Tab-separated table of C-alpha atoms in Angstrom:
chain	number	residue	atom	x	y	z
A	26	MET	CA	114.393	82.985	121.786
A	27	LYS	CA	111.472	84.071	123.986
A	28	GLY	CA	107.994	82.558	124.095
A	29	LYS	CA	105.909	81.696	121.047
A	30	VAL	CA	103.063	84.141	120.493
A	31	LEU	CA	100.283	83.714	117.938
A	32	VAL	CA	98.563	86.821	116.616
A	33	LEU	CA	95.187	86.133	115.030
A	34	GLY	CA	94.441	88.717	112.353
A	35	GLY	CA	96.865	90.810	110.350
A	36	GLY	CA	95.097	94.177	110.493
A	37	PRO	CA	96.443	97.357	112.145
A	38	CYS	CA	95.983	96.007	115.683
A	39	GLY	CA	97.431	92.535	115.088
A	40	LEU	CA	100.390	93.740	113.041
A	41	SER	CA	101.202	96.427	115.611
A	42	ALA	CA	101.225	93.779	118.349
A	43	ALA	CA	103.491	91.517	116.277
A	44	TRP	CA	105.733	94.492	115.402
A	45	GLU	CA	106.189	95.377	119.078
A	46	LEU	CA	106.796	91.777	120.198
A	47	SER	CA	109.245	91.100	117.371
A	48	LYS	CA	111.318	94.127	118.390
A	49	HIS	CA	111.801	92.437	121.768
A	50	GLY	CA	112.860	89.064	120.436
A	51	TYR	CA	109.589	87.131	120.669
A	52	ASN	CA	108.834	84.313	118.263
A	53	VAL	CA	105.643	85.614	116.647
A	54	THR	CA	103.394	84.128	113.999
A	55	VAL	CA	100.579	86.178	112.487
A	56	LEU	CA	97.665	84.236	110.986
A	57	GLU	CA	95.772	86.334	108.416
A	58	LYS	CA	92.671	85.060	106.626
A	59	GLU	CA	93.073	87.258	103.538
A	60	SER	CA	95.734	87.186	100.824
A	61	LYS	CA	97.360	90.369	102.094
A	62	VAL	CA	97.834	92.120	105.423
A	63	GLY	CA	95.995	95.283	106.463
A	64	GLY	CA	92.550	94.052	107.474
A	65	LEU	CA	90.120	96.918	106.887
A	66	CYS	CA	93.103	99.046	105.824
A	67	ILE	CA	93.974	97.179	102.649
A	68	THR	CA	94.706	99.172	99.488
A	69	ASN	CA	93.722	97.625	96.158
A	70	GLU	CA	95.604	98.586	92.993
A	71	TYR	CA	93.835	98.403	89.631
A	72	ASN	CA	95.230	99.654	86.300
A	73	GLY	CA	97.375	102.286	87.963
A	74	TYR	CA	94.673	103.475	90.373
A	75	ARG	CA	94.672	102.800	94.129
A	76	PHE	CA	91.645	102.430	96.388
A	77	ASP	CA	91.546	101.836	100.132
A	78	LEU	CA	88.801	99.816	101.793
A	79	GLY	CA	87.140	102.990	102.963
A	80	GLY	CA	89.047	106.148	103.739
A	81	HIS	CA	91.806	106.131	106.319
A	82	ARG	CA	94.346	108.559	107.693
A	83	PHE	CA	97.119	108.297	110.249
A	84	ILE	CA	96.826	110.785	113.094
A	85	SER	CA	97.585	110.162	116.760
A	86	LYS	CA	98.459	111.922	120.006
A	87	ASN	CA	100.869	109.071	120.783
A	88	ARG	CA	104.106	110.771	119.780
A	89	GLU	CA	106.241	107.678	120.231
A	90	MET	CA	104.051	105.645	117.898
A	91	VAL	CA	103.952	108.463	115.355
A	92	GLU	CA	107.751	108.696	115.332
A	93	ASP	CA	108.082	104.927	114.969
A	94	VAL	CA	105.751	104.968	111.972
A	95	ARG	CA	107.530	107.957	110.414
A	96	THR	CA	110.868	106.188	110.799
A	97	MET	CA	109.453	102.997	109.311
A	98	MET	CA	107.853	104.779	106.334
A	99	GLY	CA	110.583	107.324	105.582
A	100	SER	CA	109.911	109.306	102.405
A	101	GLU	CA	106.883	107.128	101.598
A	102	LEU	CA	104.801	109.008	104.204
A	103	LEU	CA	103.071	112.159	103.005
A	104	THR	CA	101.399	114.932	104.973
A	105	SER	CA	97.935	115.866	103.790
A	106	SER	CA	94.966	117.998	104.805
A	107	ARG	CA	91.385	116.883	105.113
A	108	LYS	CA	88.326	118.700	103.832
A	109	SER	CA	84.987	117.010	104.424
A	110	VAL	CA	81.447	118.132	103.638
A	111	ILE	CA	77.843	116.960	104.033
A	112	LEU	CA	75.626	116.849	100.942
A	113	LEU	CA	72.008	117.531	101.896
A	114	LYS	CA	69.014	118.821	99.945
A	115	GLY	CA	71.130	120.196	97.126
A	116	LYS	CA	73.428	122.101	99.477
A	117	VAL	CA	76.955	121.509	100.737
A	118	PHE	CA	77.498	121.831	104.507
A	119	GLU	CA	80.746	121.907	106.440
A	120	TYR	CA	81.776	118.812	108.346
A	121	PRO	CA	81.945	118.837	111.339
A	122	LEU	CA	78.667	120.743	111.528
A	123	SER	CA	78.999	124.495	111.893
A	124	ALA	CA	76.202	126.555	113.441
A	125	LYS	CA	77.083	129.486	111.197
A	126	ASP	CA	77.049	127.327	108.079
A	127	ILE	CA	73.664	125.816	108.920
A	128	PHE	CA	72.212	129.281	109.550
A	129	LEU	CA	73.487	130.711	106.258
A	130	LYS	CA	72.393	127.812	104.049
A	131	MET	CA	69.045	126.762	105.499
A	132	ASP	CA	65.833	128.679	104.865
A	133	MET	CA	64.512	130.895	107.654
A	134	TRP	CA	61.685	128.537	108.590
A	135	THR	CA	64.054	125.581	109.009
A	136	ASN	CA	66.484	127.781	110.961
A	137	ALA	CA	63.707	128.935	113.265
A	138	LYS	CA	62.554	125.350	113.899
A	139	ALA	CA	66.121	124.166	114.448
A	140	PHE	CA	66.887	127.003	116.864
A	141	MET	CA	63.700	126.502	118.862
A	142	SER	CA	64.117	122.731	119.075
A	143	TYR	CA	67.736	123.235	120.120
A	144	LEU	CA	66.639	125.624	122.908
A	145	VAL	CA	63.991	123.155	124.050
A	146	ALA	CA	66.599	120.389	124.142
A	147	ALA	CA	69.080	122.592	126.018
A	148	PHE	CA	66.572	123.614	128.707
A	149	SER	CA	65.290	120.043	128.941
A	150	ARG	CA	68.806	118.803	129.666
A	151	MET	CA	69.214	121.414	132.402
A	152	PHE	CA	65.954	120.743	134.211
A	153	VAL	CA	64.775	117.247	133.283
A	154	ARG	CA	66.730	114.142	134.150
A	155	LYS	CA	66.240	111.467	131.547
A	156	ARG	CA	68.139	108.311	130.840
A	157	GLU	CA	69.586	108.356	127.323
A	158	VAL	CA	69.279	104.795	126.081
A	159	SER	CA	69.337	105.112	122.317
A	160	PHE	CA	71.239	107.072	119.683
A	161	GLU	CA	68.026	109.002	119.061
A	162	ASP	CA	67.738	109.963	122.745
A	163	TRP	CA	71.326	111.193	122.878
A	164	ILE	CA	71.190	113.295	119.689
A	165	VAL	CA	67.759	114.854	120.277
A	166	ARG	CA	68.750	115.855	123.810
A	167	ARG	CA	71.791	117.756	122.459
A	168	PHE	CA	70.773	118.976	118.999
A	169	GLY	CA	67.001	119.080	119.077
A	170	ARG	CA	64.525	117.153	116.965
A	171	THR	CA	64.851	119.286	113.799
A	172	LEU	CA	68.606	118.824	113.309
A	173	TYR	CA	68.251	115.166	114.299
A	174	ASN	CA	65.656	114.639	111.546
A	175	LEU	CA	67.758	116.527	108.983
A	176	PHE	CA	71.318	115.373	109.553
A	177	PHE	CA	71.480	112.404	111.887
A	178	CYS	CA	68.456	110.139	111.539
A	179	PRO	CA	68.523	109.358	107.765
A	180	TYR	CA	72.296	108.894	107.637
A	181	THR	CA	72.408	106.712	110.744
A	182	GLU	CA	69.539	104.504	109.601
A	183	LYS	CA	71.216	104.046	106.216
A	184	LEU	CA	74.586	103.278	107.793
A	185	TRP	CA	73.341	100.695	110.306
A	186	GLY	CA	70.237	99.370	108.564
A	187	ILE	CA	68.120	99.783	111.698
A	188	SER	CA	66.247	102.645	113.340
A	189	PRO	CA	68.362	105.058	115.460
A	190	GLY	CA	65.945	104.248	118.296
A	191	GLU	CA	67.368	100.705	118.249
A	192	ILE	CA	71.013	101.829	118.394
A	193	SER	CA	72.760	102.279	121.726
A	194	SER	CA	73.569	105.826	122.867
A	195	ASP	CA	77.162	104.550	123.245
A	196	TRP	CA	77.611	105.086	119.507
A	197	ALA	CA	76.675	108.761	119.737
A	198	SER	CA	78.677	109.499	122.880
A	199	GLN	CA	81.733	107.778	121.408
A	200	ARG	CA	81.641	109.412	117.980
A	201	ILE	CA	79.670	112.656	118.156
A	202	SER	CA	80.490	114.058	121.566
A	203	LEU	CA	82.584	116.851	120.020
A	204	LEU	CA	79.941	118.052	117.593
A	205	ASN	CA	77.516	119.868	119.888
A	206	LEU	CA	76.595	123.374	118.771
A	207	LYS	CA	77.878	125.039	121.936
A	208	ASP	CA	81.341	123.664	121.274
A	209	VAL	CA	81.197	124.830	117.650
A	210	LEU	CA	80.128	128.316	118.702
A	211	PHE	CA	82.939	128.558	121.263
A	212	ARG	CA	85.424	127.665	118.536
A	213	LEU	CA	83.938	130.152	116.096
A	214	LEU	CA	84.292	132.877	118.735
A	215	LYS	CA	87.792	131.613	119.571
A	216	LEU	CA	86.812	131.085	123.207
A	217	LYS	CA	88.000	127.497	123.168
A	218	ARG	CA	91.374	126.274	122.028
A	219	GLY	CA	92.822	122.879	121.184
A	220	THR	CA	91.949	120.640	118.292
A	221	PRO	CA	90.057	117.434	119.077
A	222	ARG	CA	90.443	114.644	116.600
A	223	THR	CA	87.095	115.276	114.907
A	224	TYR	CA	88.240	118.771	113.923
A	225	ALA	CA	91.821	117.877	112.994
A	226	LYS	CA	92.685	118.743	109.406
A	227	GLY	CA	96.286	117.572	108.973
A	228	TYR	CA	97.294	113.926	108.900
A	229	TYR	CA	99.869	111.475	107.564
A	230	TYR	CA	99.150	109.233	104.610
A	231	PRO	CA	101.347	106.783	102.620
A	232	LYS	CA	102.049	107.578	98.983
A	233	LYS	CA	100.537	104.311	97.751
A	234	GLY	CA	97.511	104.100	100.013
A	235	ILE	CA	97.008	103.235	103.653
A	236	GLY	CA	97.716	99.569	102.915
A	237	GLN	CA	101.334	100.439	102.086
A	238	MET	CA	101.905	101.215	105.765
A	239	PHE	CA	100.922	97.701	106.799
A	240	ASP	CA	102.679	96.038	103.877
A	241	ILE	CA	105.903	97.655	105.100
A	242	MET	CA	105.145	96.764	108.718
A	243	GLY	CA	104.530	93.139	107.722
A	244	GLY	CA	107.880	93.108	105.936
A	245	GLU	CA	109.641	94.486	109.006
A	246	ILE	CA	108.030	91.817	111.173
A	247	GLU	CA	109.386	89.090	108.914
A	248	ASN	CA	112.798	90.761	108.720
A	249	MET	CA	112.991	90.488	112.515
A	250	GLY	CA	112.510	86.719	112.303
A	251	SER	CA	108.753	86.400	112.864
A	252	ARG	CA	106.246	84.970	110.380
A	253	VAL	CA	103.146	86.272	108.617
A	254	VAL	CA	100.982	83.444	107.240
A	255	LEU	CA	98.431	84.595	104.658
A	256	ASN	CA	95.264	82.793	103.516
A	257	ALA	CA	95.114	81.207	106.971
A	258	GLU	CA	91.613	80.937	108.454
A	259	VAL	CA	91.518	80.091	112.157
A	260	VAL	CA	89.167	77.149	112.779
A	261	GLY	CA	89.979	75.880	116.260
A	262	VAL	CA	92.068	76.116	119.407
A	263	ASN	CA	93.624	73.386	121.525
A	264	ILE	CA	93.145	73.733	125.285
A	265	ASN	CA	95.037	72.244	128.226
A	266	ASN	CA	94.350	73.260	131.842
A	267	ASN	CA	92.580	76.497	130.833
A	268	ALA	CA	95.428	77.601	128.584
A	269	ILE	CA	95.580	77.672	124.805
A	270	THR	CA	98.366	75.420	123.624
A	271	GLY	CA	97.830	75.638	119.898
A	272	VAL	CA	95.681	77.033	117.111
A	273	ARG	CA	94.348	75.156	114.087
A	274	TYR	CA	93.877	76.917	110.765
A	275	LEU	CA	92.981	76.151	107.172
A	276	LYS	CA	95.449	77.044	104.431
A	277	ASP	CA	94.804	76.004	100.839
A	278	GLY	CA	92.108	73.620	102.063
A	279	VAL	CA	94.475	71.800	104.430
A	280	GLU	CA	94.156	72.047	108.204
A	281	GLU	CA	97.405	72.857	109.983
A	282	MET	CA	98.260	73.386	113.631
A	283	ILE	CA	100.771	75.633	115.361
A	284	ASP	CA	101.580	75.547	119.067
A	285	CYS	CA	101.951	78.643	121.223
A	286	ASP	CA	102.540	80.065	124.681
A	287	ALA	CA	100.130	82.997	124.287
A	288	VAL	CA	97.552	84.365	121.842
A	289	ILE	CA	96.626	87.892	120.857
A	290	SER	CA	93.348	87.831	118.933
A	291	THR	CA	92.082	90.656	116.742
A	292	ILE	CA	89.578	88.589	114.769
A	293	SER	CA	85.843	88.973	115.233
A	294	LEU	CA	84.888	88.260	118.848
A	295	PRO	CA	82.001	85.911	117.890
A	296	ASP	CA	84.250	84.104	115.386
A	297	LEU	CA	86.914	83.676	118.063
A	298	ILE	CA	84.467	82.126	120.536
A	299	ASN	CA	83.307	79.707	117.850
A	300	THR	CA	86.832	78.259	117.638
A	301	PHE	CA	86.731	77.018	121.250
A	302	PRO	CA	85.672	73.432	121.974
A	303	ALA	CA	82.614	72.720	124.102
A	304	HIS	CA	81.373	76.292	124.113
A	305	LEU	CA	78.051	75.796	122.351
A	306	THR	CA	75.554	76.108	125.162
A	307	ALA	CA	72.233	77.657	124.191
A	308	ASP	CA	73.070	80.702	126.291
A	309	MET	CA	76.430	81.238	124.584
A	310	GLU	CA	74.855	80.782	121.166
A	311	LYS	CA	72.393	83.548	122.001
A	312	HIS	CA	75.158	85.986	122.925
A	313	ILE	CA	77.268	85.074	119.888
A	314	SER	CA	74.373	85.531	117.441
A	315	SER	CA	73.334	88.819	119.058
A	316	LEU	CA	76.591	90.589	118.164
A	317	LYS	CA	76.198	91.593	114.535
A	318	PHE	CA	78.401	93.433	112.057
A	319	ARG	CA	77.302	95.699	109.222
A	320	ALA	CA	78.867	94.823	105.889
A	321	VAL	CA	80.092	97.412	103.390
A	322	ARG	CA	80.353	97.272	99.613
A	323	PHE	CA	82.654	99.712	97.832
A	324	LEU	CA	82.171	100.858	94.265
A	325	ASN	CA	85.501	102.049	92.862
A	326	ILE	CA	85.254	104.093	89.650
A	327	LEU	CA	88.172	105.145	87.406
A	328	VAL	CA	87.458	108.577	85.933
A	329	ASP	CA	88.955	110.363	82.917
A	330	MET	CA	89.034	113.787	84.595
A	331	PRO	CA	91.788	115.673	86.440
A	332	ASP	CA	89.581	115.988	89.526
A	333	ILE	CA	85.979	115.848	90.715
A	334	SER	CA	85.980	118.105	93.767
A	335	ASP	CA	88.349	119.460	96.392
A	336	ASN	CA	86.794	117.312	99.134
A	337	THR	CA	88.395	114.327	100.820
A	338	TRP	CA	85.044	113.000	102.052
A	339	MET	CA	81.479	113.845	101.060
A	340	TYR	CA	78.856	112.527	103.471
A	341	VAL	CA	75.489	111.744	101.876
A	342	SER	CA	72.776	112.111	104.496
A	343	GLU	CA	69.555	111.482	102.629
A	344	GLY	CA	68.131	107.974	102.660
A	345	LYS	CA	67.102	108.029	98.995
A	346	TYR	CA	70.748	107.762	97.955
A	347	ILE	CA	72.411	104.369	98.254
A	348	MET	CA	75.844	105.549	99.409
A	349	THR	CA	76.785	107.061	102.770
A	350	ARG	CA	80.140	108.547	101.781
A	351	ILE	CA	81.972	109.538	98.625
A	352	GLN	CA	85.743	109.727	98.542
A	353	GLU	CA	88.172	110.968	95.914
A	354	PRO	CA	91.392	109.040	96.742
A	355	LYS	CA	93.547	111.591	94.939
A	356	ARG	CA	92.769	114.026	97.768
A	357	ARG	CA	94.712	111.796	100.155
A	358	SER	CA	97.610	111.059	97.814
A	359	PRO	CA	98.299	112.310	94.264
A	360	PHE	CA	99.780	108.854	93.608
A	361	SER	CA	96.289	107.292	93.859
A	362	ALA	CA	95.613	107.920	90.161
A	363	PRO	CA	97.673	108.456	86.991
A	364	GLU	CA	98.572	112.034	86.137
A	365	GLY	CA	95.615	113.945	84.724
A	366	LYS	CA	93.135	111.300	85.954
A	367	THR	CA	91.169	110.784	89.127
A	368	SER	CA	88.849	108.254	90.728
A	369	ILE	CA	85.909	108.082	93.068
A	370	MET	CA	84.957	105.542	95.723
A	371	LEU	CA	81.444	105.084	97.076
A	372	GLU	CA	80.851	103.441	100.452
A	373	ILE	CA	77.592	101.473	100.469
A	374	PRO	CA	76.496	99.832	103.770
A	375	CYS	CA	74.559	96.586	103.513
A	376	ASN	CA	74.104	93.200	105.146
A	377	GLU	CA	75.922	90.137	103.886
A	378	GLY	CA	73.714	88.364	101.387
A	379	ASP	CA	71.128	91.133	101.002
A	380	GLU	CA	70.038	92.854	97.770
A	381	VAL	CA	72.882	95.387	97.754
A	382	TRP	CA	75.516	92.791	98.680
A	383	SER	CA	74.361	90.502	95.840
A	384	CYS	CA	73.629	93.186	93.262
A	385	PRO	CA	75.484	92.664	89.934
A	386	LYS	CA	78.201	95.282	89.676
A	387	VAL	CA	76.838	96.723	86.427
A	388	ASP	CA	73.468	97.360	88.103
A	389	LEU	CA	75.182	98.848	91.136
A	390	LEU	CA	77.163	101.182	88.887
A	391	GLU	CA	74.009	102.317	87.073
A	392	ARG	CA	72.208	103.045	90.344
A	393	CYS	CA	75.192	104.982	91.711
A	394	LEU	CA	75.729	107.023	88.548
A	395	LYS	CA	72.105	108.173	88.761
A	396	ASP	CA	72.554	109.090	92.427
A	397	LEU	CA	75.789	110.946	91.678
A	398	LYS	CA	74.146	112.959	88.899
A	399	ASP	CA	71.323	113.934	91.250
A	400	LEU	CA	73.970	115.028	93.774
A	401	GLY	CA	75.615	117.265	91.168
A	402	LEU	CA	78.431	114.873	90.193
A	403	ASP	CA	77.658	113.746	86.634
A	404	ILE	CA	80.600	111.548	85.606
A	405	ARG	CA	78.802	109.014	83.366
A	406	ASP	CA	80.654	110.014	80.183
A	407	LYS	CA	84.014	110.037	81.968
A	408	VAL	CA	83.958	106.512	83.442
A	409	VAL	CA	87.021	104.539	82.282
A	410	ASP	CA	86.428	101.369	84.285
A	411	TYR	CA	85.108	100.234	87.662
A	412	PHE	CA	85.159	97.364	90.140
A	413	THR	CA	83.706	96.531	93.523
A	414	THR	CA	85.205	95.330	96.796
A	415	SER	CA	83.457	94.387	100.013
A	416	VAL	CA	83.942	93.559	103.699
A	417	THR	CA	81.631	91.526	105.911
A	418	HIS	CA	82.742	93.021	109.241
A	419	GLY	CA	82.773	96.740	108.480
A	420	TYR	CA	80.989	98.148	111.532
A	421	PRO	CA	80.058	96.519	114.841
A	422	VAL	CA	76.330	97.175	115.287
A	423	TYR	CA	75.633	98.920	118.601
A	424	THR	CA	72.229	97.453	119.409
A	425	LEU	CA	70.627	98.526	122.682
A	426	ASP	CA	71.761	95.342	124.444
A	427	TYR	CA	75.188	94.856	122.786
A	428	VAL	CA	77.110	95.539	126.024
A	429	GLU	CA	75.415	92.633	127.816
A	430	HIS	CA	76.199	90.180	125.018
A	431	ARG	CA	79.758	91.424	124.557
A	432	GLN	CA	80.437	91.134	128.275
A	433	LYS	CA	79.237	87.523	128.342
A	434	LEU	CA	81.786	86.673	125.641
A	435	PHE	CA	84.529	88.472	127.572
A	436	GLN	CA	83.569	86.478	130.681
A	437	PHE	CA	83.808	83.255	128.689
A	438	LEU	CA	87.382	84.151	127.687
A	439	GLU	CA	88.380	84.962	131.283
A	440	ARG	CA	88.670	81.261	132.084
A	441	TYR	CA	91.599	80.983	129.648
A	442	GLU	CA	94.886	82.266	130.996
A	443	ASN	CA	96.904	83.245	127.966
A	444	ILE	CA	94.724	85.155	125.511
A	445	ILE	CA	94.198	88.861	124.889
A	446	THR	CA	91.488	90.208	122.608
A	447	CYS	CA	91.869	93.678	121.149
A	448	GLY	CA	91.140	95.874	118.141
A	449	ARG	CA	87.861	96.770	116.470
A	450	GLN	CA	86.839	93.173	115.848
A	451	GLY	CA	88.272	91.732	119.038
A	452	THR	CA	86.511	94.211	121.357
A	453	PHE	CA	83.448	94.887	119.177
A	454	ARG	CA	84.064	98.641	119.175
A	455	TYR	CA	84.198	101.027	116.248
A	456	ILE	CA	87.612	102.563	116.837
A	457	PHE	CA	90.029	104.607	114.761
A	458	MET	CA	92.974	102.943	113.062
A	459	ASP	CA	95.552	104.527	115.371
A	460	ILE	CA	93.622	103.438	118.474
A	461	ALA	CA	93.639	99.885	117.108
A	462	MET	CA	97.414	100.168	116.645
A	463	GLU	CA	97.817	101.435	120.220
A	464	MET	CA	95.716	98.531	121.467
A	465	GLY	CA	98.000	96.079	119.674
A	466	ILE	CA	101.116	97.673	121.143
A	467	ALA	CA	99.526	97.722	124.612
A	468	ALA	CA	98.577	94.042	124.280
A	469	ALA	CA	102.160	93.169	123.327
A	470	GLN	CA	103.568	95.123	126.266
A	471	HIS	CA	101.009	93.452	128.493
A	472	LEU	CA	102.293	90.044	127.473
A	473	MET	CA	105.857	91.096	128.152
A	474	LEU	CA	105.121	91.809	131.807
A	475	ASP	CA	106.389	89.001	134.041
A	476	THR	CA	104.085	89.678	136.989
A	477	MET	CA	100.677	89.730	135.385
A	478	SER	CA	97.761	88.516	137.522
A	479	LYS	CA	94.336	87.426	136.493
A	480	LYS	CA	92.855	90.409	138.347
A	481	ASP	CA	93.989	92.417	135.343
A	482	ALA	CA	91.651	90.533	133.043
A	483	ILE	CA	89.988	93.776	131.959
A	484	HIS	CA	92.409	96.666	131.628
A	485	HIS	CA	92.044	100.086	130.104
A	486	MET	CA	94.153	102.307	127.932
A	487	ARG	CA	93.696	106.062	127.842
A	488	SER	CA	93.603	107.616	124.405
A	489	GLU	CA	91.982	110.742	123.060
A	490	ASN	CA	90.574	111.609	126.495
A	491	GLU	CA	88.465	108.461	126.595
A	492	LEU	CA	89.011	104.973	127.986
A	493	ILE	CA	89.041	102.240	125.401
A	494	GLU	CA	88.198	98.881	126.929
A	495	VAL	CA	90.451	95.972	126.087
A	496	SER	CA	89.450	92.477	127.120
A	497	SER	CA	92.558	90.566	128.104
A	498	VAL	CA	93.277	87.340	129.868
A	499	THR	CA	96.926	86.490	130.361
A	500	SER	CA	98.963	84.429	132.717
């Protein structure tokens, strides 16, 4: 048997790493804090209804990975089509934004202001050099102030809980680079071909929710002789000569220890650093505390109706509404609700411990039903039951100085020779599920190389025409 590898975190990235290593005969143990695998891609089942933690889909340009997943899932993998819209001021707009749609649905005065501010922004970009520091800078320079105020500012502030002027422009360039109006116009006029991910309609989705994919993957990992340990919270690492020799974790209130030759970590980067001995200098504490995550609370409602809309996602831009997105799970898989019934899931950003996080579920339901009615979705008399779920590490918050703090934590890890950090939590990047899976596979392949040098401490993986940074330190 080959070397012992510990994978910290059983989400898409960690499981994909363990899956790849197990295929090649490695002795792998996955330590997962929760009672089931999947991380942010868990599916909860309740009285015959299924709800993901958020809305997920499987789509990737990595053909090999897609074929591996299709083989693994067999007939349990469906093909589906996405339709998303933006709800704003009593109107329904296409998502991604369409110039034609905006023009047809906005009043002439708003259209005139939007067009003029867009022209001003376009000419400003051509003739005025300006550093784009914040999300606000980036959007206004490409869309103009009017569209920024309408579509981007209220939604972004609600999602992150801070002003868009305090959010790094990295967030916009990473997530909204394909939504500029020029690109939309080219596509409307059929002058530009190809389908970037943001525009892609078709995708794969498991019959029983996205979590089914990782339940099956976890089973395959164990069938190949590796282990998945649930309810295992990592609390410490043992170090010898700048190498990790073991990891300590709590299970059922008892601390246990497992030795290892290498570690792949997909848990929160600050949480990982906190497991190392003798790290708590004042400087390190500053960097750890400066990397923050936005929590999310989900309100899952069972509805006695055949359907609510034909939309997969409905984005709610206005700040007066508590939710940012509305999903009807049945639109991803008809197996998400009993026949003749449907359900709705509301995504509500918050901070751990704040008013929304602590709100009694009955009060949260009442608030959301009022918001839904105002949005044209009056389901009060059709509610069968409801429940809430939540995650503490939903979104890494891209503050203006997050890169500096993240890099300091990466530099701390460089002194240890046998650890790789990857995934959304491990690299503090808001990435798609399939990119996280690719990161896990790349980390596993990285470990399998016999001639790895420390000069490769930061390596990059190309995906979707962008470079996703992976912090890795291996021997």
